Amino acid sequence: MNRNARALSPVALDVESSLDLTARYERVRGLTERLAAPLSPEDQTSQSMPDASPTKWHRAHVTWFFETFVLERYEEGFVPFDASFRMLFNSYYEAVGPKFPRPQRGLVTRPGVADIADYRADVDRRMTSTIAREGNALDDLVTLGLHHEQQHQELLLMDIKHLLSLHPGGEAYRAQATPDSSPATPAQWLECTGGLVEIGHDGAGFAFDNEAPRHRHFLEPFAIAERLVTVSEWRSFITDGGYRRPDLWLSDGWNTVQSLHWERPIYWLDDHATAHTLGGVRRLHDAEPVSHVSLYEADAFARWSEARLPTEFEWEQAVAEHAGDLLDSTSLDLDRLEPWPANITADETGRLRQAFGHCWQWTSSAYSAYPGFVAPDGAIGEYNAKFMSGQMVLRGSSSLTPPGHARATYRNFFPPSARWPMTGLRLARGLAS
Amino acid sequence: MNRNARALSPVALDVESSLDLTARYERVRGLTERLAAPLSPEDQTSQSMPDASPTKWHRAHVTWFFETFVLERYEEGFVPFDASFRMLFNSYYEAVGPKFPRPQRGLVTRPGVADIADYRADVDRRMTSTIAREGNALDDLVTLGLHHEQQHQELLLMDIKHLLSLHPGGEAYRAQATPDSSPATPAQWLECTGGLVEIGHDGAGFAFDNEAPRHRHFLEPFAIAERLVTVSEWRSFITDGGYRRPDLWLSDGWNTVQSLHWERPIYWLDDHATAHTLGGVRRLHDAEPVSHVSLYEADAFARWSEARLPTEFEWEQAVAEHAGDLLDSTSLDLDRLEPWPANITADETGRLRQAFGHCWQWTSSAYSAYPGFVAPDGAIGEYNAKFMSGQMVLRGSSSLTPPGHARATYRNFFPPSARWPMTGLRLARGLAS
Amino acid sequence: MNRNARALSPVALDVESSLDLTARYERVRGLTERLAAPLSPEDQTSQSMPDASPTKWHRAHVTWFFETFVLERYEEGFVPFDASFRMLFNSYYEAVGPKFPRPQRGLVTRPGVADIADYRADVDRRMTSTIAREGNALDDLVTLGLHHEQQHQELLLMDIKHLLSLHPGGEAYRAQATPDSSPATPAQWLECTGGLVEIGHDGAGFAFDNEAPRHRHFLEPFAIAERLVTVSEWRSFITDGGYRRPDLWLSDGWNTVQSLHWERPIYWLDDHATAHTLGGVRRLHDAEPVSHVSLYEADAFARWSEARLPTEFEWEQAVAEHAGDLLDSTSLDLDRLEPWPANITADETGRLRQAFGHCWQWTSSAYSAYPGFVAPDGAIGEYNAKFMSGQMVLRGSSSLTPPGHARATYRNFFPPSARWPMTGLRLARGLAS
Amino acid sequence: MNRNARALSPVALDVESSLDLTARYERVRGLTERLAAPLSPEDQTSQSMPDASPTKWHRAHVTWFFETFVLERYEEGFVPFDASFRMLFNSYYEAVGPKFPRPQRGLVTRPGVADIADYRADVDRRMTSTIAREGNALDDLVTLGLHHEQQHQELLLMDIKHLLSLHPGGEAYRAQATPDSSPATPAQWLECTGGLVEIGHDGAGFAFDNEAPRHRHFLEPFAIAERLVTVSEWRSFITDGGYRRPDLWLSDGWNTVQSLHWERPIYWLDDHATAHTLGGVRRLHDAEPVSHVSLYEADAFARWSEARLPTEFEWEQAVAEHAGDLLDSTSLDLDRLEPWPANITADETGRLRQAFGHCWQWTSSAYSAYPGFVAPDGAIGEYNAKFMSGQMVLRGSSSLTPPGHARATYRNFFPPSARWPMTGLRLARGLAS
């Protein structure tokens, strides 16, 4: 079976979301524990950089979210599991009160991993009974908490990958399957006519606040690449002096390349043939999507290719026009936590491929509010709105994204220098109108 | 005469641009020298921060632009005035070759001010004869050079203002007229219906590459404030704890406020009644536009006001709909280098005021390429395109902007933390469609 | 029994050192494990600052020392336990080869705590048999390794104290006994006549290379305080504005006070009545020695007291003249890991007290080579010599110093800003000659 | 005439110091102006790094010293020349009040160079009449002020050399004579028997507080090099990998070499044959003393040479025993501001050469108080005492030291990483006693 090209019927997703809330809660919560399971207490404690967090912090913080935003409001006779956790596991919610400094999360050795398991079990027990009592009234808030936990599941994997990469030699999170070694084929261009299109989530099913409101946007005609940029293409960019030619780079990008001495994607070894992965160091395959590149690198590559990155609106419209019901695998697979080469079969020709399940795809759009966007009141309003500055939108999903978490309207965002997320790119170019 | 509300007929602008190239060259070049005239060699040498440049560097760099991009190509038997200047006065053009490190511009004490006057005179003489020989063929390139020099005229004033502000007590650049002390009146809202509008420069007359191509953009209906936010309103924001309430701020903004200990606009003294200006320390007037605030502060103020900043498209459309032929003074006036209170007269009701000639106005739009934008080849292509990352668009013009330099389609840009440009804000809000 | 004033007969120390090498090896190695025992794998993994190291790193590094400097040379058929450890657990020995960057020791989550226990057991087994085979030939090198391990025992306690202090609220390493609360009595001055004295180790028993050669040094007459400066005295210094008066401070010290916002000893809480200790937060007692102050603070306090710090030569001579056979407790006691108030009994009058077993005592001597000092060849020569720059000598020993490790000629050293070692001070002043 | 070996009779120095106070005042003040004369207002304004100061700041600060410490106390009806100067030109005297931040001295463009000339003239006029009125009562204070100004004369030259070196190509302060190109001869060792010697100033004539009190110090026998280390010897050190061998370096030194990428003395060009000097770039001569090396480099060189640096006590004793009445030129010569090759003539054999007038000579002694040293009260007490931390003593004088300023007991000091002073080294080694 070709793992890269299976059709997910929309029904399957409906089934998923039709699970009752308790079942969905248990499913998501259980996955977090499965993701942490291969990691020792030592692995779960360290923080590799200010942007990353320890595994045990992720496990506690997502639990804190339920305790603070659900139990504190809805549980009868609420008593916190540990009063010190309110500050300790607050990430960035100013409205909740003080928070422990982010760069020092790796210094909080207590509570330990076993204590956090107790914390999770206690909150799960209380959540289950609160959900049972309150019923549908909690659906929106708990669903938000579950999507929040899914985001942290991906962060947990990104962060542990980064930590293990700093170990001399590179340590593995877990053994990984080997991708096929088929050669890369030239990317085909898919054309989109543009015009006045609708962008954003239509309100059916869960979406984050930043995906709304759905609104009109005018697009000039454009073409978009059928597949992601590959390792093989990236090697050509390097060989052609891509990291040494200032004319290819944004000014901020060139400053970054020079000050951080970038010469290749973050996890590539200097042979350009092997890379650090969650499965340890392995061979790179020509046809696999290049991953762990920054917006600066993606933008320079696009310029070198005489193309450009799509806007987030173009990306969303291209999926609407060209992806049809053919989606790549969107199920997070612990045996296959890396992007997979795109092996195109006959029936897929002319369709947008690798939209989901491989790499988040940088767009040229700065992250900002949609027209008419209003942030929710209170702490929940801090979820997305306050980050609408200095970040770029990524679309799609990655091989680290949990099942049921991807959407065509999903707006992920990172600073343009970020390389530790599972990021890649897809090219676009204008068409004469 | 009310200086704030004189109608500039389009004819006047036509006359200006109908001057022949030599006359325009002399006029712009002459203004640079007039701006530098009040400054001693010592004043012209220092650099107050990496973002700012010494006056004598500005004088040399704009001259270098003509020598490098015009004379080197078009002068017969071209010999550089001084071969070392090619590197010394290159600002950021990678295609031209190495450049002297920006943060060290204040260390280049040689050539001195008199040497730079000689350099300017020599290049002016050669430019004049080259223009005479080549005629219209040079029009585009020389015109670009003149607009480039006008940008540096404003930078020169911004930079010297910053330098003199660091002197204990604050030093004056030149005595300034006193603004009227009329009270501020509440801002009126002007409504715009939106729809599919046209944005960008139409090609008539000079424009920078980043203003093109003119293209369609869909706008929801919105309202925009008739005038800029005033000092009086900013004091209310401060009094209400504006700089101490994280809920009002973008995340990056809040980090900046805390790490840099911002408590007021950069040049305000701690009495909130007086400020450093190019005329030295003077009283602030209630009705004058607040100036020298960052995007972060402008955005927080707008949120506090239960409004928002306009997008750059809304701003341009509002000018098209509401400014009519009534423009504020756009002539740089050495006696009046600060924004001026808005004294509204009866005939101006319902019109967009202070669009030009007071403060550049922050928008919520990140600086990026218009659809179909293609950067020119070579060094000139570096002029704008490579800065399309990490910066926000400002519209309008300021009291430091030279005459003939402002346009409704002009896209100025600075990082969101910048406070040393002459920046203010105008509020906007959505309307039910 | 008064724990602060028991006479240790020199015989006792002789007995200790008369143990055979294997017994001494086992005793020292065993203490390291006992010190680590109260700490979870999480506690043993984190690194609180670049100057500090994780517990598990200390456990591995001291083992690496034996493997690299003893087994690699003397074991037949030597095979490293794990080849990657050679680099991973090298601290600073350039002659051994590359070393893992010190500030990243907290990122090395693998090997884990259990792996390091295995490493220790394996090396212990091989060391035991190598010692048995080689006999006395290894005495010097193994003894050096044991003293090296003892230094790391103290570092381990200093480092874990610092780490736990960063936890909100402050975490305890292990419950501690409560010191007596007797009031502080005024310090008596002991006079020393000076003259041409002998300084340095005489070669009997173990000493580090930096304690030799014994040499002559001329001293003017001086007086030295009988006991250490107390908490009560330090509070008076603070109350008198000690941390706010630049006239009291060295220039580097004043810069440090201002840039790091020092207002009290590092572990004091802002009530000045309680402090973080290895037993958690506890009350400070008036008569206990102040601890965890930097050289800068000690020097400012001495100036405020109209006294000065002793030179390291004065300190050593004062011990020779005045400590006699009366020594404070020098046995590291896991129940009492803090300095103890000095309760003076009649028979101790006129004797130098608290020389050992409470706080390391800052001297005014920069750490440098004794006349005639020659660093050993090779990696062992890096042990002390290359640090003879930028550091100040401390004399005595602390409540964290392992048994058998203190000597009157011992030269500890830290940078003048260091506050995380167990440091205090003893005053001195000149006498008319 | 051989400029390197003229005997200065002590009489000559007596004559100098027998000048009356007014004549000495005028002579020293006049030299400052002569040193500034070749520099434009632009040159005099810039600050190349936080450690260095602008020429015009030096000119003003030394004047401030007289105004603040003499006129303010002794002039009748004292009115400050400009009240703002009290803060603006305070260097580091906390007791005088606030001071302008040192790293921003280059931003104070006003007062300008002409204003400072006026300030100097005004203070000179008032000083002359105050000296005339007060007579001998002012001798000590004015003499201190003159020696203070001499120190700044040397700093002025060091600082302008550094500033001009940063100009692309390197700019000259003033044309310089060419040193002889004689080959270097091997250094001879001079033996000193040591014993209990006397160190420090005996009170006859001016000395800084830190040179007193004269006191006894015990020295082991040692040998010291007759001359300074040469350029030729330094090239051998480089060729032998001196900058790449960690075993040669102090730990702090090795960290500095790596982080700052040191590969040669600061002003050497990468051909190792030419160097930036106050006369512009010129050829290095084999036999000239190496200059502008840090203590770290000097220490590494000494280790590479299987020697060591002398202590400051050894240096002083060697001069007492071996320099006799033969001194090198100590007159600052504007035509010859660089060290000069040592051409040894027959009558000089066996004498210590180049003690003065070439390079300050690093010693292995950390800068600290002599036994019995007491800092003067008040602001004058800050002159030297508060810097007794983190600095190393240099002895001798340099080619930039003004006439009459050098002494055998003079203790100069700089941080061990400093390279912009005119620093060199002389080797020493122990002798069997």
PDB file of C-alpha atoms in Angstrom, chain D residues 101-256:
ATOM      1  CA  PRO D 101      27.515  57.182  30.758  1.00  0.00           C
ATOM      2  CA  ARG D 102      30.966  56.321  29.511  1.00  0.00           C
ATOM      3  CA  PRO D 103      29.900  54.356  26.404  1.00  0.00           C
ATOM      4  CA  GLN D 104      27.995  57.424  25.173  1.00  0.00           C
ATOM      5  CA  ARG D 105      30.791  59.950  25.287  1.00  0.00           C
ATOM      6  CA  GLY D 106      30.910  59.954  21.508  1.00  0.00           C
ATOM      7  CA  LEU D 107      27.332  61.206  21.384  1.00  0.00           C
ATOM      8  CA  VAL D 108      28.040  64.483  23.133  1.00  0.00           C
ATOM      9  CA  THR D 109      28.647  66.628  20.089  1.00  0.00           C
ATOM     10  CA  ARG D 110      28.112  69.780  22.115  1.00  0.00           C
ATOM     11  CA  PRO D 111      30.119  71.503  23.473  1.00  0.00           C
ATOM     12  CA  GLY D 112      32.151  71.412  20.282  1.00  0.00           C
ATOM     13  CA  VAL D 113      35.888  71.600  19.881  1.00  0.00           C
ATOM     14  CA  ALA D 114      35.920  75.385  19.858  1.00  0.00           C
ATOM     15  CA  ASP D 115      33.788  75.526  23.015  1.00  0.00           C
ATOM     16  CA  ILE D 116      36.216  73.232  24.730  1.00  0.00           C
ATOM     17  CA  ALA D 117      39.127  75.411  23.710  1.00  0.00           C
ATOM     18  CA  ASP D 118      37.262  78.285  25.365  1.00  0.00           C
ATOM     19  CA  TYR D 119      36.703  76.176  28.455  1.00  0.00           C
ATOM     20  CA  ARG D 120      40.357  75.323  28.659  1.00  0.00           C
ATOM     21  CA  ALA D 121      41.411  78.939  28.218  1.00  0.00           C
ATOM     22  CA  ASP D 122      38.997  80.118  30.874  1.00  0.00           C
ATOM     23  CA  VAL D 123      40.085  77.539  33.419  1.00  0.00           C
ATOM     24  CA  ASP D 124      43.744  78.192  32.632  1.00  0.00           C
ATOM     25  CA  ARG D 125      43.286  81.899  33.289  1.00  0.00           C
ATOM     26  CA  ARG D 126      41.502  81.241  36.583  1.00  0.00           C
ATOM     27  CA  MET D 127      43.981  78.550  37.615  1.00  0.00           C
ATOM     28  CA  THR D 128      46.885  80.876  36.983  1.00  0.00           C
ATOM     29  CA  SER D 129      45.466  83.579  39.178  1.00  0.00           C
ATOM     30  CA  THR D 130      44.391  81.119  41.846  1.00  0.00           C
ATOM     31  CA  ILE D 131      47.842  79.547  41.923  1.00  0.00           C
ATOM     32  CA  ALA D 132      49.348  83.008  42.130  1.00  0.00           C
ATOM     33  CA  ARG D 133      47.170  83.833  45.092  1.00  0.00           C
ATOM     34  CA  GLU D 134      47.339  80.541  46.985  1.00  0.00           C
ATOM     35  CA  GLY D 135      50.943  79.712  46.238  1.00  0.00           C
ATOM     36  CA  ASN D 136      52.440  76.535  47.647  1.00  0.00           C
ATOM     37  CA  ALA D 137      49.206  75.528  49.335  1.00  0.00           C
ATOM     38  CA  LEU D 138      47.950  74.229  45.992  1.00  0.00           C
ATOM     39  CA  ASP D 139      51.113  72.436  45.013  1.00  0.00           C
ATOM     40  CA  ASP D 140      50.034  68.899  45.870  1.00  0.00           C
ATOM     41  CA  LEU D 141      46.600  69.154  44.345  1.00  0.00           C
ATOM     42  CA  VAL D 142      47.705  70.898  41.166  1.00  0.00           C
ATOM     43  CA  THR D 143      50.600  68.502  40.762  1.00  0.00           C
ATOM     44  CA  LEU D 144      48.150  65.616  41.021  1.00  0.00           C
ATOM     45  CA  GLY D 145      46.017  67.314  38.390  1.00  0.00           C
ATOM     46  CA  LEU D 146      49.021  67.642  36.096  1.00  0.00           C
ATOM     47  CA  HIS D 147      49.947  63.993  36.447  1.00  0.00           C
ATOM     48  CA  HIS D 148      46.305  63.174  35.842  1.00  0.00           C
ATOM     49  CA  GLU D 149      46.447  65.209  32.647  1.00  0.00           C
ATOM     50  CA  GLN D 150      49.613  63.404  31.604  1.00  0.00           C
ATOM     51  CA  GLN D 151      47.835  60.099  31.991  1.00  0.00           C
ATOM     52  CA  HIS D 152      45.099  61.393  29.730  1.00  0.00           C
ATOM     53  CA  GLN D 153      47.683  62.574  27.216  1.00  0.00           C
ATOM     54  CA  GLU D 154      48.753  58.975  26.806  1.00  0.00           C
ATOM     55  CA  LEU D 155      45.125  57.803  26.751  1.00  0.00           C
ATOM     56  CA  LEU D 156      44.337  60.404  24.093  1.00  0.00           C
ATOM     57  CA  LEU D 157      47.029  58.939  21.842  1.00  0.00           C
ATOM     58  CA  MET D 158      46.009  55.341  22.560  1.00  0.00           C
ATOM     59  CA  ASP D 159      42.368  56.168  21.871  1.00  0.00           C
ATOM     60  CA  ILE D 160      42.919  58.089  18.662  1.00  0.00           C
ATOM     61  CA  LYS D 161      45.199  55.303  17.420  1.00  0.00           C
ATOM     62  CA  HIS D 162      42.382  52.837  17.987  1.00  0.00           C
ATOM     63  CA  LEU D 163      39.804  55.049  16.297  1.00  0.00           C
ATOM     64  CA  LEU D 164      41.928  55.643  13.224  1.00  0.00           C
ATOM     65  CA  SER D 165      42.726  51.938  12.966  1.00  0.00           C
ATOM     66  CA  LEU D 166      39.058  51.202  12.371  1.00  0.00           C
ATOM     67  CA  HIS D 167      38.987  53.338   9.297  1.00  0.00           C
ATOM     68  CA  PRO D 168      39.251  51.167   6.183  1.00  0.00           C
ATOM     69  CA  GLY D 169      42.895  51.285   5.251  1.00  0.00           C
ATOM     70  CA  GLY D 170      43.903  52.911   8.501  1.00  0.00           C
ATOM     71  CA  GLU D 171      44.390  56.634   8.851  1.00  0.00           C
ATOM     72  CA  ALA D 172      47.464  58.414  10.197  1.00  0.00           C
ATOM     73  CA  TYR D 173      47.495  60.736  13.173  1.00  0.00           C
ATOM     74  CA  ARG D 174      50.736  62.350  12.052  1.00  0.00           C
ATOM     75  CA  ALA D 175      53.729  61.308   9.952  1.00  0.00           C
ATOM     76  CA  GLN D 176      56.274  59.287  11.914  1.00  0.00           C
ATOM     77  CA  ALA D 177      60.007  58.730  11.615  1.00  0.00           C
ATOM     78  CA  THR D 178      61.133  55.335  10.393  1.00  0.00           C
ATOM     79  CA  PRO D 179      62.846  53.092  12.932  1.00  0.00           C
ATOM     80  CA  ASP D 180      66.225  51.593  12.125  1.00  0.00           C
ATOM     81  CA  SER D 181      66.126  48.193  10.580  1.00  0.00           C
ATOM     82  CA  SER D 182      68.931  46.542  12.481  1.00  0.00           C
ATOM     83  CA  PRO D 183      68.511  42.813  13.153  1.00  0.00           C
ATOM     84  CA  ALA D 184      67.408  41.621  16.567  1.00  0.00           C
ATOM     85  CA  THR D 185      70.069  40.043  18.731  1.00  0.00           C
ATOM     86  CA  PRO D 186      69.331  37.333  21.295  1.00  0.00           C
ATOM     87  CA  ALA D 187      68.214  38.671  24.657  1.00  0.00           C
ATOM     88  CA  GLN D 188      70.675  38.393  27.527  1.00  0.00           C
ATOM     89  CA  TRP D 189      69.564  37.439  31.018  1.00  0.00           C
ATOM     90  CA  LEU D 190      70.410  39.643  33.974  1.00  0.00           C
ATOM     91  CA  GLU D 191      70.533  37.955  37.357  1.00  0.00           C
ATOM     92  CA  CYS D 192      69.080  39.362  40.574  1.00  0.00           C
ATOM     93  CA  THR D 193      69.838  37.825  43.934  1.00  0.00           C
ATOM     94  CA  GLY D 194      66.573  38.739  45.572  1.00  0.00           C
ATOM     95  CA  GLY D 195      66.182  38.598  49.324  1.00  0.00           C
ATOM     96  CA  LEU D 196      64.272  41.036  51.464  1.00  0.00           C
ATOM     97  CA  VAL D 197      64.024  44.118  49.279  1.00  0.00           C
ATOM     98  CA  GLU D 198      62.219  47.423  49.554  1.00  0.00           C
ATOM     99  CA  ILE D 199      59.385  48.153  47.162  1.00  0.00           C
ATOM    100  CA  GLY D 200      57.421  51.313  46.531  1.00  0.00           C
ATOM    101  CA  HIS D 201      57.938  55.029  46.462  1.00  0.00           C
ATOM    102  CA  ASP D 202      60.080  56.628  49.142  1.00  0.00           C
ATOM    103  CA  GLY D 203      58.176  59.892  49.249  1.00  0.00           C
ATOM    104  CA  ALA D 204      60.712  62.114  47.474  1.00  0.00           C
ATOM    105  CA  GLY D 205      58.864  63.896  44.677  1.00  0.00           C
ATOM    106  CA  PHE D 206      55.473  63.111  43.289  1.00  0.00           C
ATOM    107  CA  ALA D 207      54.005  59.638  43.258  1.00  0.00           C
ATOM    108  CA  PHE D 208      50.476  58.291  43.045  1.00  0.00           C
ATOM    109  CA  ASP D 209      48.927  56.935  46.226  1.00  0.00           C
ATOM    110  CA  ASN D 210      49.100  53.371  44.952  1.00  0.00           C
ATOM    111  CA  GLU D 211      52.941  53.435  44.896  1.00  0.00           C
ATOM    112  CA  ALA D 212      53.042  53.768  48.688  1.00  0.00           C
ATOM    113  CA  PRO D 213      53.853  52.853  51.323  1.00  0.00           C
ATOM    114  CA  ARG D 214      57.373  51.668  50.689  1.00  0.00           C
ATOM    115  CA  HIS D 215      57.573  48.256  52.277  1.00  0.00           C
ATOM    116  CA  ARG D 216      59.626  45.079  52.480  1.00  0.00           C
ATOM    117  CA  HIS D 217      59.061  42.180  50.125  1.00  0.00           C
ATOM    118  CA  PHE D 218      60.918  38.889  49.965  1.00  0.00           C
ATOM    119  CA  LEU D 219      62.162  37.796  46.559  1.00  0.00           C
ATOM    120  CA  GLU D 220      63.668  34.502  45.469  1.00  0.00           C
ATOM    121  CA  PRO D 221      66.624  34.870  43.082  1.00  0.00           C
ATOM    122  CA  PHE D 222      65.571  35.396  39.469  1.00  0.00           C
ATOM    123  CA  ALA D 223      66.790  36.384  36.049  1.00  0.00           C
ATOM    124  CA  ILE D 224      65.208  38.996  33.811  1.00  0.00           C
ATOM    125  CA  ALA D 225      65.658  39.740  30.118  1.00  0.00           C
ATOM    126  CA  GLU D 226      67.803  42.682  29.256  1.00  0.00           C
ATOM    127  CA  ARG D 227      65.376  43.865  26.590  1.00  0.00           C
ATOM    128  CA  LEU D 228      61.775  43.559  25.473  1.00  0.00           C
ATOM    129  CA  VAL D 229      60.411  40.752  23.333  1.00  0.00           C
ATOM    130  CA  THR D 230      60.702  41.644  19.650  1.00  0.00           C
ATOM    131  CA  VAL D 231      58.507  41.485  16.593  1.00  0.00           C
ATOM    132  CA  SER D 232      60.751  38.797  15.216  1.00  0.00           C
ATOM    133  CA  GLU D 233      60.303  36.617  18.279  1.00  0.00           C
ATOM    134  CA  TRP D 234      56.548  37.164  18.173  1.00  0.00           C
ATOM    135  CA  ARG D 235      56.429  36.014  14.571  1.00  0.00           C
ATOM    136  CA  SER D 236      58.120  32.787  15.638  1.00  0.00           C
ATOM    137  CA  PHE D 237      55.481  32.315  18.293  1.00  0.00           C
ATOM    138  CA  ILE D 238      52.744  32.708  15.695  1.00  0.00           C
ATOM    139  CA  THR D 239      54.487  30.427  13.234  1.00  0.00           C
ATOM    140  CA  ASP D 240      54.779  27.781  15.921  1.00  0.00           C
ATOM    141  CA  GLY D 241      50.990  27.833  16.385  1.00  0.00           C
ATOM    142  CA  GLY D 242      51.054  30.048  19.433  1.00  0.00           C
ATOM    143  CA  TYR D 243      47.523  31.307  18.918  1.00  0.00           C
ATOM    144  CA  ARG D 244      46.174  27.811  18.327  1.00  0.00           C
ATOM    145  CA  ARG D 245      47.670  25.803  21.194  1.00  0.00           C
ATOM    146  CA  PRO D 246      45.451  25.802  24.291  1.00  0.00           C
ATOM    147  CA  ASP D 247      48.240  24.361  26.432  1.00  0.00           C
ATOM    148  CA  LEU D 248      50.038  27.700  26.263  1.00  0.00           C
ATOM    149  CA  TRP D 249      47.174  29.798  27.517  1.00  0.00           C
ATOM    150  CA  LEU D 250      45.452  30.750  30.704  1.00  0.00           C
ATOM    151  CA  SER D 251      41.873  29.515  30.625  1.00  0.00           C
ATOM    152  CA  ASP D 252      40.433  33.046  30.371  1.00  0.00           C
ATOM    153  CA  GLY D 253      42.971  33.838  27.708  1.00  0.00           C
ATOM    154  CA  TRP D 254      42.066  30.828  25.598  1.00  0.00           C
ATOM    155  CA  ASN D 255      38.383  31.697  25.832  1.00  0.00           C
ATOM    156  CA  THR D 256      39.228  35.207  24.678  1.00  0.00           C
TER     157      THR D 256
END
